[in-house]
């Protein structure tokens, strides 16, 4: 059973907030001493300047200050949540707190102070209670309350006695120390009442027999008093400690699953301070001489103030605390009183006409702690465990409501605000119309320029084509003419050769010499004929070149036609954008008319809520932000949103898949999304669309759904593992790979999917994504390997499987060893856990020794920043025969 209790006493407090124990000096704050003045009695302590202001930037006095304190992990949480990060991340320098929703998203909250698990008790007192105590010494009423889940450190923070170590003293003891230092023992008095509110009954912790004290309210001032309570006058610190010890002994506590000493009642310590001060001196003129005065002695005055310290019992869920029987009735009473307190805070924050003060005695006792002149500090205590994220979120939201209560309660001039918003809307509409007109003019100018350019290009191309055609025709005609002349000349030469041959044959041998001359002439003519044929071939080749030039002109025409078609396509796109802008303009006009009708219907008190919705929608439409996902979910419905995933408009499809991804981040919406076919639609998007944005957002939505074990099996049945593996091998965008790796890492944590992950390539795809080298991707890969190794180790321990790890079979060991000492803390932590889980199975020991994993395990036992991982590595090495044998051989000692 977890030991989360923060109780007083000398025993060890496991998981308690442990301030540094190096100083045992009494922690009384330093007080500046002012010179004596006439408005203080001789024995009274001098007034000081408060160390923290209770005034907002707007000058509103009495502001409620809220601080948040984180408890460190206890031993049970360190073991059970070893593989999980804390659900909160503190930023004390910015006074902010981040509450993680899942692996990728978180919500940020701001407080007056953010105290880490290392904050000392002195530091907590100085920022939370010291300003209230100083205001009480100045004559104001003050309240300090501790609120939070059971076992988060409320009693430790408020009521710790610190008898063995004074540095561990809580706010009650330190407050009395400061009051005793700053009052006069001779003229001032301090009295204390110590009560508990148990089962809606006020009981006196100093007198257990007085177990039903009534509340009396002054009808004139509304002040609350308890005349039946025991009042004990305090003279020194030791008597106050004995009084607290007596009260704590009578306070009711019980042992639950969440806290071994869980408070079952609200403890209320009331400190009444009476201080003697002197009034102002009054100068009275004499009758004889108006210019002379004598001073009237100041009147002694008694300044009364009250400090209320409230240690609220912790809120708890019966399912987690295991309360039964009478303890169950106690838990109901505690939760009812805290619920009544929350309703009062909500009513004050919403400026409600009715505040249900009388629903509980707790709210009646604290009615002046959140208003009037009372100075109030609230410290909310939270735990780091992700198993209790719901309770932590509820505690943080309670503190936020208290933080914003006074600011929200300020009066607003709704009519002037409505007029100002209407003027702003008119300006936005006019500006949008002006931009629309300018855009139309620009589109018209671009169209004219495009048309002129196309006409000019067509004209130039036609002229150039005509000139080229005429030139080719002229060259062709000249070539044909030359060829005809040469053909005629050749024909004449052939006729002359025939005549000479006939003559030679008729005359006989006497013409031999003439024949020889004619032969020579014939040979010369043959040679000339060959030259003519060569010339003809040359001309034919030139003609072919001219024809090719004509074909090149056709190609130029084709290019111009393509350019013209591109211009027409651009024109169509511009026309489509004009249509979209006009539709947006119509939507804005409709919403503006709707807002004006709301203003006409509503009055000064109710007009502002009706105004908020259309105005926020108009503002979101103009700024590009989407409407809240929860409102979209309720108004539209998940089926209609899923139908938009199949829209032909790419922008609508991308927006729809983003909405589904945001809805899937909330666990409450996942079941409805899956029942409506959302998982199937997301897998279809991942399979069919090549758009990187759609793939990335769809993979992120699948990763959110994969955090649920029931959804993990549906993903496997619908082929999601192989689809994620294919996406991992195709994608190059780091953000897409991070989403896919996160989805596979979530699936790796399911014992039933081990074999399927390997057979469908999930493990190989996970290891293949290390090529990206992006730190976020590598962190998800390391987380998936750690989850897979943990499931294998659990199966081997239970005897379900045997043999070497599938991770080693897939070749993951070299990368694991290489990144075991990675500079990035998340990667290093997951790899260290993976090594420890792999080493728990003896069949992996030989491969790990050969791969160098033994040295990394030894390093983890010495250098790892987390004690639980160091202990796990040490136990693993000591339990393995092969590892012990190898360490003896290498002379390694743990």
mmCIF file with all atom_site columns, N, CA and C in Angstrom, residues 12 205 228 391 400 455 474 519 572 626 628 673 723 737 770 788 838 850 867-868 883:
data_model
loop_
_atom_site.group_PDB
_atom_site.id
_atom_site.type_symbol
_atom_site.label_atom_id
_atom_site.label_alt_id
_atom_site.label_comp_id
_atom_site.label_asym_id
_atom_site.label_entity_id
_atom_site.label_seq_id
_atom_site.pdbx_PDB_ins_code
_atom_site.Cartn_x
_atom_site.Cartn_y
_atom_site.Cartn_z
_atom_site.occupancy
_atom_site.B_iso_or_equiv
_atom_site.pdbx_formal_charge
_atom_site.auth_seq_id
_atom_site.auth_comp_id
_atom_site.auth_asym_id
_atom_site.auth_atom_id
_atom_site.pdbx_PDB_model_num
ATOM 1  N N  . UNK A 1 12  ? 9.105   8.368   10.209   1.00 0.00 ? 12  UNK A N  1
ATOM 2  C CA . UNK A 1 12  ? 9.578   8.678   8.862    1.00 0.00 ? 12  UNK A CA 1
ATOM 3  C C  . UNK A 1 12  ? 8.388   8.900   7.963    1.00 0.00 ? 12  UNK A C  1
ATOM 4  N N  . UNK A 1 205 ? -10.775 20.476  19.260   1.00 0.00 ? 205 UNK A N  1
ATOM 5  C CA . UNK A 1 205 ? -9.636  19.573  19.413   1.00 0.00 ? 205 UNK A CA 1
ATOM 6  C C  . UNK A 1 205 ? -8.929  19.751  20.747   1.00 0.00 ? 205 UNK A C  1
ATOM 7  N N  . UNK A 1 228 ? -18.640 28.994  21.472   1.00 0.00 ? 228 UNK A N  1
ATOM 8  C CA . UNK A 1 228 ? -18.485 27.800  22.292   1.00 0.00 ? 228 UNK A CA 1
ATOM 9  C C  . UNK A 1 228 ? -17.113 27.172  22.230   1.00 0.00 ? 228 UNK A C  1
ATOM 10 N N  . UNK A 1 391 ? -7.263  13.770  -10.840  1.00 0.00 ? 391 UNK A N  1
ATOM 11 C CA . UNK A 1 391 ? -7.324  14.520  -9.577   1.00 0.00 ? 391 UNK A CA 1
ATOM 12 C C  . UNK A 1 391 ? -6.406  15.733  -9.610   1.00 0.00 ? 391 UNK A C  1
ATOM 13 N N  . UNK A 1 400 ? -7.066  27.724  -10.215  1.00 0.00 ? 400 UNK A N  1
ATOM 14 C CA . UNK A 1 400 ? -7.246  28.729  -11.262  1.00 0.00 ? 400 UNK A CA 1
ATOM 15 C C  . UNK A 1 400 ? -8.522  29.534  -11.040  1.00 0.00 ? 400 UNK A C  1
ATOM 16 N N  . UNK A 1 455 ? -2.167  37.672  -76.986  1.00 0.00 ? 455 UNK A N  1
ATOM 17 C CA . UNK A 1 455 ? -2.405  38.210  -78.341  1.00 0.00 ? 455 UNK A CA 1
ATOM 18 C C  . UNK A 1 455 ? -1.103  38.599  -79.017  1.00 0.00 ? 455 UNK A C  1
ATOM 19 N N  . UNK A 1 474 ? 11.072  30.219  -101.503 1.00 0.00 ? 474 UNK A N  1
ATOM 20 C CA . UNK A 1 474 ? 11.990  30.837  -102.468 1.00 0.00 ? 474 UNK A CA 1
ATOM 21 C C  . UNK A 1 474 ? 13.224  29.956  -102.680 1.00 0.00 ? 474 UNK A C  1
ATOM 22 N N  . UNK A 1 519 ? 35.912  10.622  -127.223 1.00 0.00 ? 519 UNK A N  1
ATOM 23 C CA . UNK A 1 519 ? 35.913  9.847   -125.985 1.00 0.00 ? 519 UNK A CA 1
ATOM 24 C C  . UNK A 1 519 ? 36.385  10.682  -124.792 1.00 0.00 ? 519 UNK A C  1
ATOM 25 N N  . UNK A 1 572 ? -8.542  30.341  -64.236  1.00 0.00 ? 572 UNK A N  1
ATOM 26 C CA . UNK A 1 572 ? -9.584  29.572  -63.547  1.00 0.00 ? 572 UNK A CA 1
ATOM 27 C C  . UNK A 1 572 ? -9.339  29.509  -62.048  1.00 0.00 ? 572 UNK A C  1
ATOM 28 N N  . UNK A 1 626 ? -9.447  28.257  -35.786  1.00 0.00 ? 626 UNK A N  1
ATOM 29 C CA . UNK A 1 626 ? -10.629 27.407  -35.830  1.00 0.00 ? 626 UNK A CA 1
ATOM 30 C C  . UNK A 1 626 ? -11.418 27.561  -34.548  1.00 0.00 ? 626 UNK A C  1
ATOM 31 N N  . UNK A 1 628 ? -13.503 26.326  -31.147  1.00 0.00 ? 628 UNK A N  1
ATOM 32 C CA . UNK A 1 628 ? -13.084 25.314  -30.176  1.00 0.00 ? 628 UNK A CA 1
ATOM 33 C C  . UNK A 1 628 ? -13.556 23.943  -30.579  1.00 0.00 ? 628 UNK A C  1
ATOM 34 N N  . UNK A 1 673 ? -15.599 8.238   -31.654  1.00 0.00 ? 673 UNK A N  1
ATOM 35 C CA . UNK A 1 673 ? -14.921 8.324   -32.953  1.00 0.00 ? 673 UNK A CA 1
ATOM 36 C C  . UNK A 1 673 ? -14.797 6.937   -33.563  1.00 0.00 ? 673 UNK A C  1
ATOM 37 N N  . UNK A 1 723 ? 0.106   -0.780  -42.601  1.00 0.00 ? 723 UNK A N  1
ATOM 38 C CA . UNK A 1 723 ? -0.055  0.538   -43.200  1.00 0.00 ? 723 UNK A CA 1
ATOM 39 C C  . UNK A 1 723 ? 0.885   1.556   -42.568  1.00 0.00 ? 723 UNK A C  1
ATOM 40 N N  . UNK A 1 737 ? 7.065   11.341  -39.461  1.00 0.00 ? 737 UNK A N  1
ATOM 41 C CA . UNK A 1 737 ? 7.738   10.180  -38.878  1.00 0.00 ? 737 UNK A CA 1
ATOM 42 C C  . UNK A 1 737 ? 7.548   10.138  -37.366  1.00 0.00 ? 737 UNK A C  1
ATOM 43 N N  . UNK A 1 770 ? 15.078  5.575   -37.679  1.00 0.00 ? 770 UNK A N  1
ATOM 44 C CA . UNK A 1 770 ? 16.243  6.243   -37.085  1.00 0.00 ? 770 UNK A CA 1
ATOM 45 C C  . UNK A 1 770 ? 17.050  6.956   -38.153  1.00 0.00 ? 770 UNK A C  1
ATOM 46 N N  . UNK A 1 788 ? 8.395   -2.534  -26.103  1.00 0.00 ? 788 UNK A N  1
ATOM 47 C CA . UNK A 1 788 ? 8.455   -3.887  -26.666  1.00 0.00 ? 788 UNK A CA 1
ATOM 48 C C  . UNK A 1 788 ? 9.302   -4.788  -25.771  1.00 0.00 ? 788 UNK A C  1
ATOM 49 N N  . UNK A 1 838 ? 15.815  -6.214  -21.601  1.00 0.00 ? 838 UNK A N  1
ATOM 50 C CA . UNK A 1 838 ? 16.414  -7.257  -22.428  1.00 0.00 ? 838 UNK A CA 1
ATOM 51 C C  . UNK A 1 838 ? 17.330  -8.161  -21.602  1.00 0.00 ? 838 UNK A C  1
ATOM 52 N N  . UNK A 1 850 ? 28.382  -9.932  -26.403  1.00 0.00 ? 850 UNK A N  1
ATOM 53 C CA . UNK A 1 850 ? 29.134  -9.777  -27.648  1.00 0.00 ? 850 UNK A CA 1
ATOM 54 C C  . UNK A 1 850 ? 28.904  -8.407  -28.276  1.00 0.00 ? 850 UNK A C  1
ATOM 55 N N  . UNK A 1 867 ? 17.444  6.639   -9.624   1.00 0.00 ? 867 UNK A N  1
ATOM 56 C CA . UNK A 1 867 ? 17.789  5.572   -8.700   1.00 0.00 ? 867 UNK A CA 1
ATOM 57 C C  . UNK A 1 867 ? 17.077  4.271   -9.055   1.00 0.00 ? 867 UNK A C  1
ATOM 58 N N  . UNK A 1 868 ? 15.793  4.354   -9.517   1.00 0.00 ? 868 UNK A N  1
ATOM 59 C CA . UNK A 1 868 ? 15.065  3.129   -9.820   1.00 0.00 ? 868 UNK A CA 1
ATOM 60 C C  . UNK A 1 868 ? 15.697  2.376   -10.989  1.00 0.00 ? 868 UNK A C  1
ATOM 61 N N  . UNK A 1 883 ? 26.165  -12.964 -17.074  1.00 0.00 ? 883 UNK A N  1
ATOM 62 C CA . UNK A 1 883 ? 26.687  -11.633 -16.796  1.00 0.00 ? 883 UNK A CA 1
ATOM 63 C C  . UNK A 1 883 ? 27.660  -11.663 -15.618  1.00 0.00 ? 883 UNK A C  1
#
